[in-house]
Amino acid sequence: MNDPTSLPFDQYQRYRMVSDLLSEVRPRGQSWTVLDVGGRTALLRAFLPSDQVHLVDLEPSREAGLVLGDGSRLPYQDQSVDVIAAFDTLEHVPPPLREKFYAECARVARRYVILAGPYQSVEVEEAEKLLQQFLKDKLGVEHRYLEEHRHLGLPVRADVESFFQGAGAAVSSIGHGNLERWLGLMCMSLYMDYTPPLRGIAARFFRFYNQNLYASDHGAPVYRHAVVAAFQGAPLPMNGARAPERARAPAGAVARISGLAFELADFDRAKGEWETVRSGLERAITELSADLNGHRATCSNLQRDLEIARLALSRERAEQARAAADLAADLDGHRATCANLQRELDLARAAHARDRAEHERVAGELLADLAAHRSAKAELEADLDGHRGTVAHLSAALAAASAVSQSSA
C-alpha cells in the first residue's frame, strides 16, 4: 500500500485513527512492535511504517509474516509486543470467546491494547440495519460482515472497558466517524463499488474524504470507538483533538460530498431508465436467442441429415466402386477368356487350314488314284471286252469244233 489515502474511507478511518492515537503517546523517535489481530491484509503497516507490525489471523493471505492463529489463543509469549490492535474485529468474535480475546490481548501486550470498531448502541445498530436494507433494496446483496454483526451482536463497550480496568489498565474510549455521515458515505461508497463505471469516481471520492474530511469526522454520535487500554503506567492519548469545535469540516468540503450524492442520485435515476431499456433489450435478445437456438437446432438437424446423406453417399460410392472393381475384374476375366478362346480359335483355324490342305492333298491324290483306277478299269474293261470277244470266239470255235466232232461221229 503505497498511498493510504487511496483506501476506502471506512478502512482509512479505522487505521488512521489508531495511528493518530499511537502518535500522541509514542516517545519521540521510538519504534514499537505492534501485533494486528485479524490483520491478514497488513494495511496497518502503511500507517506505521517505522514500527515492526506482526499479523495474526484465522484466514490465510500472502502477506509476509502472517501467523495463523485465534485471537482468543494468541501464539505469543506474555508481554512480547508493545501494542496489540484489532480493527473492526471484535464484533466478529463469537460472544462466548470475547472475554478470552480481551484476556489474551492483555496478556501479550506490554504497553497498549486498542480495540477499534463499532460497539453496541441503538443508533449504531439502526444505522447498520438501514445500510443493510439499502444494500438489499438497491443492490440486491447481503453484506457478509454486516450479517455477522447482526448474527453475533455488537460488543458492549462498557464491558470491554470494565474488563481492562479490572486487568489493571488505564482505559479511555475515543470515537470517530459521525454516524449520519458514515451511513450516507457508506451507501455512496458501496453503491459506487457495486457499479463498475463508478469505481474511478469512488477512488477520487475516497482520497477527497481521507485528505479533507477525516480529521473533522468525530462529531457525536459516532459509528466507531477505539477502546484504549494502557498498561504499566503508559500514558493515555489526549482527546483534545476531537473536541466538538474541531468537528467542523473545511469550508465547502461537505458541499462537494452533497453534490456527489445528488450526482449519484441522478445517475441512479438514469440507470433505472437505462435498465428498463436494457430489460427490454434483454427480453428481445432472449427471444432472438431462442429463435437462434431453434435455427441452430434446425441447422444441427440438417447438418446431421447432411452428414447421414454424405455417409450414405460415401457408402454408395464405395459400393459402386466395389461393384465397378468387380465388373472390371470380371471384364478382365472375360477379356482373358476371350483372348484364350481367340488364341485357341486361331490355333484351331491354323489346324483346320493344315487339315484342309492335307485333305485337299489327300483328295487330290485320291482323285489321281481314282482317275488312274478308272483308266485301269477302262483298260481292264477293254481287255475284258477283248477277252470276252476271244471267249466268244473260242466258244464259237469250240461249239463248231464240237459240232464237227459230233458230226464225225
Short mmCIF file of C-alpha atoms in Angstrom, two decimals:
data_model
loop_
_atom_site.label_atom_id
_atom_site.label_comp_id
_atom_site.label_asym_id
_atom_site.label_seq_id
_atom_site.Cartn_x
_atom_site.Cartn_y
_atom_site.Cartn_z
CA MET A 1 0.00 0.00 0.00
CA ASN A 2 1.98 2.99 -1.32
CA ASP A 3 -0.70 5.63 -0.68
CA PRO A 4 -3.01 5.01 2.29
CA THR A 5 -5.30 7.86 1.21
CA SER A 6 -6.44 5.68 -1.72
CA LEU A 7 -8.11 3.26 0.72
CA PRO A 8 -11.91 3.22 1.08
CA PHE A 9 -12.78 5.88 3.62
CA ASP A 10 -14.12 3.40 6.21
CA GLN A 11 -10.85 1.46 6.21
CA TYR A 12 -8.77 4.63 6.26
CA GLN A 13 -10.79 5.88 9.27
CA ARG A 14 -10.02 2.94 11.50
CA TYR A 15 -6.30 2.61 10.71
CA ARG A 16 -5.58 6.34 10.69
CA MET A 17 -7.46 6.73 13.98
CA VAL A 18 -5.24 4.20 15.76
CA SER A 19 -2.13 5.57 14.08
CA ASP A 20 -3.02 9.05 15.35
CA LEU A 21 -3.66 7.77 18.87
CA LEU A 22 -0.30 6.00 18.98
CA SER A 23 1.49 9.08 17.65
CA GLU A 24 0.12 11.02 20.65
CA VAL A 25 1.68 8.68 23.20
CA ARG A 26 4.83 7.48 21.40
CA PRO A 27 8.13 8.84 22.77
CA ARG A 28 9.95 10.77 20.06
CA GLY A 29 11.98 8.53 17.76
CA GLN A 30 10.87 5.30 19.45
CA SER A 31 9.88 2.28 17.34
CA TRP A 32 7.40 -0.29 18.65
CA THR A 33 6.40 -3.86 17.95
CA VAL A 34 2.72 -3.99 17.04
CA LEU A 35 0.50 -7.06 16.67
CA ASP A 36 -2.50 -6.61 14.38
CA VAL A 37 -5.04 -9.25 15.46
CA GLY A 38 -7.24 -10.08 12.46
CA GLY A 39 -4.87 -8.17 10.19
CA ARG A 40 -4.27 -10.54 7.28
CA THR A 41 -4.43 -7.53 4.88
CA ALA A 42 -1.39 -5.89 6.54
CA LEU A 43 -2.86 -2.41 5.92
CA LEU A 44 -1.63 -1.20 9.30
CA ARG A 45 1.96 -1.35 8.04
CA ALA A 46 1.25 1.58 5.69
CA PHE A 47 0.17 3.71 8.67
CA LEU A 48 3.01 2.66 10.99
CA PRO A 49 6.00 2.45 8.62
CA SER A 50 8.55 2.91 11.43
CA ASP A 51 7.14 0.09 13.57
CA GLN A 52 7.52 -3.65 13.30
CA VAL A 53 3.95 -4.82 12.58
CA HIS A 54 3.15 -8.52 13.07
CA LEU A 55 -0.03 -10.17 11.81
CA VAL A 56 -2.23 -12.91 13.21
CA ASP A 57 -5.46 -14.10 11.62
CA LEU A 58 -7.66 -17.15 11.29
CA GLU A 59 -7.67 -16.80 7.48
CA PRO A 60 -4.51 -17.02 5.33
CA SER A 61 -3.15 -14.40 2.95
CA ARG A 62 0.04 -13.81 1.00
CA GLU A 63 1.27 -11.11 3.38
CA ALA A 64 4.73 -11.71 4.81
CA GLY A 65 4.90 -12.64 8.49
CA LEU A 66 1.25 -13.66 8.84
CA VAL A 67 0.74 -16.17 11.67
CA LEU A 68 -2.39 -18.29 11.55
CA GLY A 69 -3.96 -18.09 14.97
CA ASP A 70 -7.01 -17.32 17.08
CA GLY A 71 -7.33 -14.04 18.97
CA SER A 72 -8.63 -15.94 21.97
CA ARG A 73 -5.47 -18.11 21.98
CA LEU A 74 -2.64 -15.92 20.73
CA PRO A 75 0.54 -17.84 19.86
CA TYR A 76 2.77 -15.24 21.60
CA GLN A 77 4.53 -15.01 24.95
CA ASP A 78 3.43 -12.73 27.79
CA GLN A 79 4.16 -9.03 27.23
CA SER A 80 6.01 -9.87 24.00
CA VAL A 81 4.78 -6.90 21.92
CA ASP A 82 4.38 -3.21 22.71
CA VAL A 83 0.94 -2.74 21.18
CA ILE A 84 -1.93 -5.04 20.27
CA ALA A 85 -4.52 -3.57 17.92
CA ALA A 86 -7.66 -5.00 16.38
CA PHE A 87 -9.66 -3.19 13.70
CA ASP A 88 -13.39 -3.96 13.32
CA THR A 89 -12.59 -7.46 14.54
CA LEU A 90 -14.19 -7.86 17.95
CA GLU A 91 -17.75 -7.84 16.57
CA HIS A 92 -16.86 -10.96 14.52
CA VAL A 93 -15.67 -12.89 17.58
CA PRO A 94 -18.41 -15.20 18.98
CA PRO A 95 -19.67 -13.73 22.31
CA PRO A 96 -18.51 -16.72 24.43
CA LEU A 97 -14.92 -16.11 23.24
CA ARG A 98 -14.81 -12.32 23.60
CA GLU A 99 -13.60 -12.25 27.21
CA LYS A 100 -10.85 -14.74 26.31
CA PHE A 101 -9.95 -12.39 23.45
CA TYR A 102 -9.60 -9.47 25.89
CA ALA A 103 -7.58 -11.61 28.26
CA GLU A 104 -5.15 -12.76 25.56
CA CYS A 105 -4.65 -9.18 24.40
CA ALA A 106 -3.95 -8.08 28.00
CA ARG A 107 -1.51 -10.98 28.46
CA VAL A 108 0.58 -10.38 25.33
CA ALA A 109 0.60 -6.54 25.27
CA ARG A 110 3.39 -4.68 27.05
CA ARG A 111 2.06 -1.11 26.69
CA TYR A 112 -1.27 -0.80 24.88
CA VAL A 113 -4.31 -2.69 23.68
CA ILE A 114 -6.51 -0.79 21.20
CA LEU A 115 -9.76 -2.40 20.09
CA ALA A 116 -11.31 -0.22 17.40
CA GLY A 117 -14.70 -0.89 15.87
CA PRO A 118 -18.45 -0.46 16.23
CA TYR A 119 -19.91 -1.03 19.69
CA GLN A 120 -23.47 -1.69 20.71
CA SER A 121 -25.86 1.26 20.74
CA VAL A 122 -29.37 1.88 19.42
CA GLU A 123 -28.06 4.44 16.92
CA VAL A 124 -25.26 2.23 15.54
CA GLU A 125 -27.50 -0.83 15.24
CA GLU A 126 -30.16 1.24 13.46
CA ALA A 127 -27.56 2.69 11.08
CA GLU A 128 -26.26 -0.79 10.21
CA LYS A 129 -29.83 -2.02 9.71
CA LEU A 130 -30.54 0.88 7.33
CA LEU A 131 -27.30 0.20 5.45
CA GLN A 132 -28.13 -3.48 5.10
CA GLN A 133 -31.61 -2.60 3.89
CA PHE A 134 -30.14 -0.19 1.34
CA LEU A 135 -27.83 -2.93 0.03
CA LYS A 136 -30.72 -5.38 -0.32
CA ASP A 137 -33.16 -2.93 -1.90
CA LYS A 138 -30.79 -1.03 -4.16
CA LEU A 139 -28.03 -3.52 -4.96
CA GLY A 140 -29.65 -6.89 -4.22
CA VAL A 141 -26.80 -8.06 -1.97
CA GLU A 142 -26.28 -9.02 1.65
CA HIS A 143 -23.08 -7.76 3.21
CA ARG A 144 -21.23 -10.65 4.86
CA TYR A 145 -19.73 -8.61 7.70
CA LEU A 146 -22.92 -6.69 8.49
CA GLU A 147 -24.75 -10.01 8.65
CA GLU A 148 -22.18 -11.24 11.19
CA HIS A 149 -22.70 -8.06 13.22
CA ARG A 150 -26.41 -8.79 13.35
CA HIS A 151 -25.99 -12.51 13.99
CA LEU A 152 -23.31 -12.27 16.72
CA GLY A 153 -24.34 -8.93 18.17
CA LEU A 154 -22.07 -5.90 18.59
CA PRO A 155 -19.77 -5.92 21.65
CA VAL A 156 -20.73 -3.79 24.65
CA ARG A 157 -18.15 -1.04 25.10
CA ALA A 158 -18.71 -0.77 28.86
CA ASP A 159 -17.91 -4.50 29.22
CA VAL A 160 -14.63 -4.07 27.35
CA GLU A 161 -13.66 -1.02 29.39
CA SER A 162 -14.56 -2.76 32.65
CA PHE A 163 -12.51 -5.86 31.77
CA PHE A 164 -9.31 -3.91 31.08
CA GLN A 165 -9.79 -1.73 34.12
CA GLY A 166 -10.06 -4.93 36.14
CA ALA A 167 -6.83 -6.10 34.47
CA GLY A 168 -5.03 -3.02 35.88
CA ALA A 169 -5.06 -0.83 32.79
CA ALA A 170 -5.99 2.80 32.44
CA VAL A 171 -8.80 2.95 29.89
CA SER A 172 -10.12 5.56 27.50
CA SER A 173 -12.66 5.33 24.68
CA ILE A 174 -12.30 7.66 21.71
CA GLY A 175 -14.92 7.94 18.97
CA HIS A 176 -14.66 8.66 15.27
CA GLY A 177 -16.91 8.66 12.21
CA ASN A 178 -20.03 10.78 12.65
CA LEU A 179 -22.83 8.24 12.38
CA GLU A 180 -25.10 10.14 9.98
CA ARG A 181 -22.17 10.97 7.74
CA TRP A 182 -20.88 7.39 7.98
CA LEU A 183 -24.24 5.97 6.89
CA GLY A 184 -24.56 8.30 3.91
CA LEU A 185 -20.96 7.82 2.83
CA MET A 186 -21.18 4.04 3.20
CA CYS A 187 -24.29 3.96 0.98
CA MET A 188 -22.49 6.07 -1.61
CA SER A 189 -19.27 4.06 -1.30
CA LEU A 190 -20.87 0.65 -1.68
CA TYR A 191 -23.16 1.90 -4.46
CA MET A 192 -20.11 3.02 -6.44
CA ASP A 193 -18.20 -0.15 -5.60
CA TYR A 194 -21.01 -2.35 -6.94
CA THR A 195 -21.31 -0.17 -10.08
CA PRO A 196 -18.12 -0.74 -12.12
CA PRO A 197 -18.37 2.50 -14.19
CA LEU A 198 -18.30 4.49 -10.92
CA ARG A 199 -15.25 2.91 -9.34
CA GLY A 200 -12.92 5.57 -10.70
CA ILE A 201 -15.12 8.25 -9.11
CA ALA A 202 -15.14 6.23 -5.88
CA ALA A 203 -11.33 6.27 -5.79
CA ARG A 204 -11.29 10.09 -6.08
CA PHE A 205 -14.09 10.32 -3.51
CA PHE A 206 -12.09 8.23 -1.01
CA ARG A 207 -8.99 10.34 -1.49
CA PHE A 208 -11.01 13.54 -1.03
CA TYR A 209 -12.56 12.31 2.23
CA ASN A 210 -9.30 10.93 3.58
CA GLN A 211 -7.42 14.15 2.88
CA ASN A 212 -10.13 16.69 3.75
CA LEU A 213 -12.85 15.25 5.98
CA TYR A 214 -11.20 12.56 8.11
CA ALA A 215 -9.68 14.98 10.61
CA SER A 216 -13.03 16.59 11.49
CA ASP A 217 -15.20 13.50 11.29
CA HIS A 218 -15.68 12.80 15.01
CA GLY A 219 -18.85 14.67 15.90
CA ALA A 220 -21.22 12.65 18.10
CA PRO A 221 -22.91 10.29 17.66
CA VAL A 222 -20.10 8.25 16.09
CA TYR A 223 -20.04 4.85 14.39
CA ARG A 224 -16.70 3.62 15.72
CA HIS A 225 -14.88 3.80 19.05
CA ALA A 226 -11.33 2.88 19.92
CA VAL A 227 -11.10 1.43 23.42
CA VAL A 228 -7.53 2.14 24.54
CA ALA A 229 -6.10 0.17 27.48
CA ALA A 230 -2.74 1.47 28.77
CA PHE A 231 -0.59 -0.86 30.92
CA GLN A 232 2.33 -0.28 33.30
CA GLY A 233 1.73 3.44 33.59
CA ALA A 234 1.76 4.11 29.84
CA PRO A 235 0.00 7.43 29.14
CA LEU A 236 -3.43 7.54 27.56
CA PRO A 237 -3.87 9.60 24.39
CA MET A 238 -5.42 13.03 24.83
CA ASN A 239 -8.85 13.65 23.42
CA GLY A 240 -8.45 17.38 22.78
CA ALA A 241 -8.05 16.97 19.02
CA ARG A 242 -11.57 15.57 18.96
CA ALA A 243 -13.29 18.42 20.82
CA PRO A 244 -16.68 19.45 19.37
CA GLU A 245 -15.29 22.71 17.98
CA ARG A 246 -12.80 20.64 15.92
CA ALA A 247 -15.60 18.55 14.38
CA ARG A 248 -16.39 21.12 11.69
CA ALA A 249 -15.43 20.16 8.16
CA PRO A 250 -13.33 22.53 5.99
CA ALA A 251 -15.38 25.10 4.12
CA GLY A 252 -17.00 23.65 1.02
CA ALA A 253 -15.97 20.04 1.73
CA VAL A 254 -19.42 18.84 2.79
CA ALA A 255 -21.00 20.69 -0.13
CA ARG A 256 -18.79 18.74 -2.52
CA ILE A 257 -19.86 15.46 -0.93
CA SER A 258 -23.50 16.57 -1.10
CA GLY A 259 -23.02 17.45 -4.76
CA LEU A 260 -21.64 13.99 -5.40
CA ALA A 261 -24.67 12.49 -3.62
CA PHE A 262 -27.03 14.42 -5.92
CA GLU A 263 -24.99 13.39 -8.95
CA LEU A 264 -25.23 9.75 -7.85
CA ALA A 265 -28.99 10.14 -7.39
CA ASP A 266 -29.27 11.50 -10.94
CA PHE A 267 -27.07 8.69 -12.16
CA ASP A 268 -29.27 6.16 -10.36
CA ARG A 269 -32.41 7.55 -11.99
CA ALA A 270 -30.76 7.44 -15.40
CA LYS A 271 -29.51 3.96 -14.60
CA GLY A 272 -33.08 2.91 -13.74
CA GLU A 273 -34.31 4.20 -17.09
CA TRP A 274 -31.41 2.56 -18.84
CA GLU A 275 -32.07 -0.71 -17.01
CA THR A 276 -35.69 -0.58 -18.19
CA VAL A 277 -34.45 -0.21 -21.75
CA ARG A 278 -31.84 -2.87 -21.12
CA SER A 279 -34.52 -5.22 -19.75
CA GLY A 280 -36.48 -4.74 -22.97
CA LEU A 281 -33.35 -5.38 -24.99
CA GLU A 282 -32.54 -8.41 -22.88
CA ARG A 283 -36.04 -9.78 -23.49
CA ALA A 284 -35.61 -9.16 -27.20
CA ILE A 285 -32.18 -10.77 -27.06
CA THR A 286 -33.66 -13.70 -25.15
CA GLU A 287 -36.35 -14.13 -27.80
CA LEU A 288 -33.82 -13.77 -30.59
CA SER A 289 -31.57 -16.19 -28.78
CA ALA A 290 -34.46 -18.65 -28.53
CA ASP A 291 -35.10 -18.22 -32.27
CA LEU A 292 -31.40 -18.52 -32.96
CA ASN A 293 -31.24 -21.64 -30.82
CA GLY A 294 -34.21 -23.01 -32.79
CA HIS A 295 -32.42 -22.21 -36.04
CA ARG A 296 -29.28 -23.72 -34.64
CA ALA A 297 -31.21 -26.84 -33.70
CA THR A 298 -32.71 -26.94 -37.19
CA CYS A 299 -29.30 -26.39 -38.72
CA SER A 300 -27.94 -29.05 -36.43
CA ASN A 301 -30.62 -31.47 -37.59
CA LEU A 302 -29.98 -30.53 -41.20
CA GLN A 303 -26.29 -30.90 -40.63
CA ARG A 304 -26.91 -34.29 -39.07
CA ASP A 305 -29.13 -35.27 -42.02
CA LEU A 306 -26.48 -33.98 -44.39
CA GLU A 307 -23.83 -35.99 -42.60
CA ILE A 308 -26.09 -39.06 -42.80
CA ALA A 309 -26.67 -38.41 -46.52
CA ARG A 310 -22.95 -37.89 -47.01
CA LEU A 311 -22.26 -41.11 -45.17
CA ALA A 312 -24.88 -42.95 -47.23
CA LEU A 313 -23.46 -41.42 -50.42
CA SER A 314 -19.99 -42.39 -49.30
CA ARG A 315 -21.17 -45.93 -48.68
CA GLU A 316 -23.00 -45.93 -52.04
CA ARG A 317 -19.90 -44.65 -53.78
CA ALA A 318 -17.83 -47.28 -52.04
CA GLU A 319 -20.34 -49.92 -53.08
CA GLN A 320 -20.31 -48.63 -56.65
CA ALA A 321 -16.53 -48.55 -56.62
CA ARG A 322 -16.53 -52.10 -55.30
CA ALA A 323 -19.07 -53.18 -57.96
CA ALA A 324 -17.07 -51.37 -60.66
CA ALA A 325 -13.94 -53.11 -59.40
CA ASP A 326 -15.79 -56.44 -59.53
CA LEU A 327 -17.08 -55.65 -63.05
CA ALA A 328 -13.61 -54.58 -64.10
CA ALA A 329 -12.25 -57.80 -62.66
CA ASP A 330 -14.99 -59.78 -64.48
CA LEU A 331 -14.29 -57.86 -67.67
CA ASP A 332 -10.60 -58.55 -67.33
CA GLY A 333 -11.51 -62.20 -66.77
CA HIS A 334 -13.78 -62.20 -69.83
CA ARG A 335 -11.10 -60.44 -71.83
CA ALA A 336 -8.58 -63.03 -70.72
CA THR A 337 -11.05 -65.81 -71.56
CA CYS A 338 -11.75 -64.22 -74.95
CA ALA A 339 -8.03 -63.89 -75.55
CA ASN A 340 -7.60 -67.55 -74.67
CA LEU A 341 -10.55 -68.51 -76.89
CA GLN A 342 -9.19 -66.32 -79.68
CA ARG A 343 -5.83 -67.96 -79.31
CA GLU A 344 -7.43 -71.41 -79.30
CA LEU A 345 -9.61 -70.35 -82.29
CA ASP A 346 -6.56 -69.13 -84.12
CA LEU A 347 -4.86 -72.44 -83.30
CA ALA A 348 -7.97 -74.35 -84.43
CA ARG A 349 -8.14 -72.29 -87.62
CA ALA A 350 -4.50 -72.96 -88.28
CA ALA A 351 -5.02 -76.69 -87.55
CA HIS A 352 -8.14 -76.68 -89.72
CA ALA A 353 -6.23 -75.00 -92.52
CA ARG A 354 -3.50 -77.54 -92.18
CA ASP A 355 -6.07 -80.37 -92.09
CA ARG A 356 -7.89 -78.92 -95.08
CA ALA A 357 -4.69 -78.62 -97.02
CA GLU A 358 -3.85 -82.16 -96.06
CA HIS A 359 -7.35 -83.28 -97.01
CA GLU A 360 -7.10 -81.47 -100.31
CA ARG A 361 -3.73 -83.06 -100.90
CA VAL A 362 -5.05 -86.50 -100.00
CA ALA A 363 -8.19 -85.84 -102.06
CA GLY A 364 -6.00 -84.84 -104.97
CA GLU A 365 -4.02 -87.97 -104.54
CA LEU A 366 -7.26 -89.98 -104.24
CA LEU A 367 -8.69 -88.30 -107.30
CA ALA A 368 -5.48 -89.03 -109.12
CA ASP A 369 -5.69 -92.63 -107.93
CA LEU A 370 -9.35 -92.74 -108.90
CA ALA A 371 -8.55 -91.44 -112.35
CA ALA A 372 -5.78 -93.98 -112.60
CA HIS A 373 -8.12 -96.69 -111.37
CA ARG A 374 -10.74 -95.54 -113.81
CA SER A 375 -8.17 -95.59 -116.61
CA ALA A 376 -7.03 -99.03 -115.49
CA LYS A 377 -10.64 -100.10 -115.22
CA ALA A 378 -11.26 -98.87 -118.70
CA GLU A 379 -8.23 -100.73 -119.88
CA LEU A 380 -9.36 -103.81 -117.92
CA GLU A 381 -12.83 -103.44 -119.29
CA ALA A 382 -11.33 -103.09 -122.76
CA ASP A 383 -9.16 -106.12 -122.04
CA LEU A 384 -12.24 -107.88 -120.64
CA ASP A 385 -14.21 -106.97 -123.70
CA GLY A 386 -11.31 -108.34 -125.74
CA HIS A 387 -11.25 -111.41 -123.60
CA ARG A 388 -14.97 -111.71 -123.91
CA GLY A 389 -14.65 -111.46 -127.65
CA THR A 390 -11.91 -114.02 -127.56
CA VAL A 391 -14.00 -116.23 -125.31
CA ALA A 392 -16.96 -115.76 -127.53
CA HIS A 393 -14.82 -116.54 -130.46
CA LEU A 394 -13.34 -119.51 -128.69
CA SER A 395 -16.77 -120.58 -127.55
CA ALA A 396 -17.99 -120.34 -131.08
CA ALA A 397 -14.97 -122.20 -132.29
CA LEU A 398 -15.45 -124.78 -129.60
CA ALA A 399 -19.04 -125.09 -130.46
CA ALA A 400 -18.11 -125.55 -134.10
CA ALA A 401 -15.48 -127.99 -133.21
CA SER A 402 -17.91 -129.84 -131.06
CA ALA A 403 -20.40 -129.86 -133.85
CA VAL A 404 -17.85 -131.17 -136.27
CA SER A 405 -16.87 -133.74 -133.79
CA GLN A 406 -20.40 -134.89 -133.31
CA SER A 407 -20.99 -134.98 -136.90
CA SER A 408 -17.93 -137.02 -137.39
CA ALA A 409 -19.07 -139.49 -135.02
#
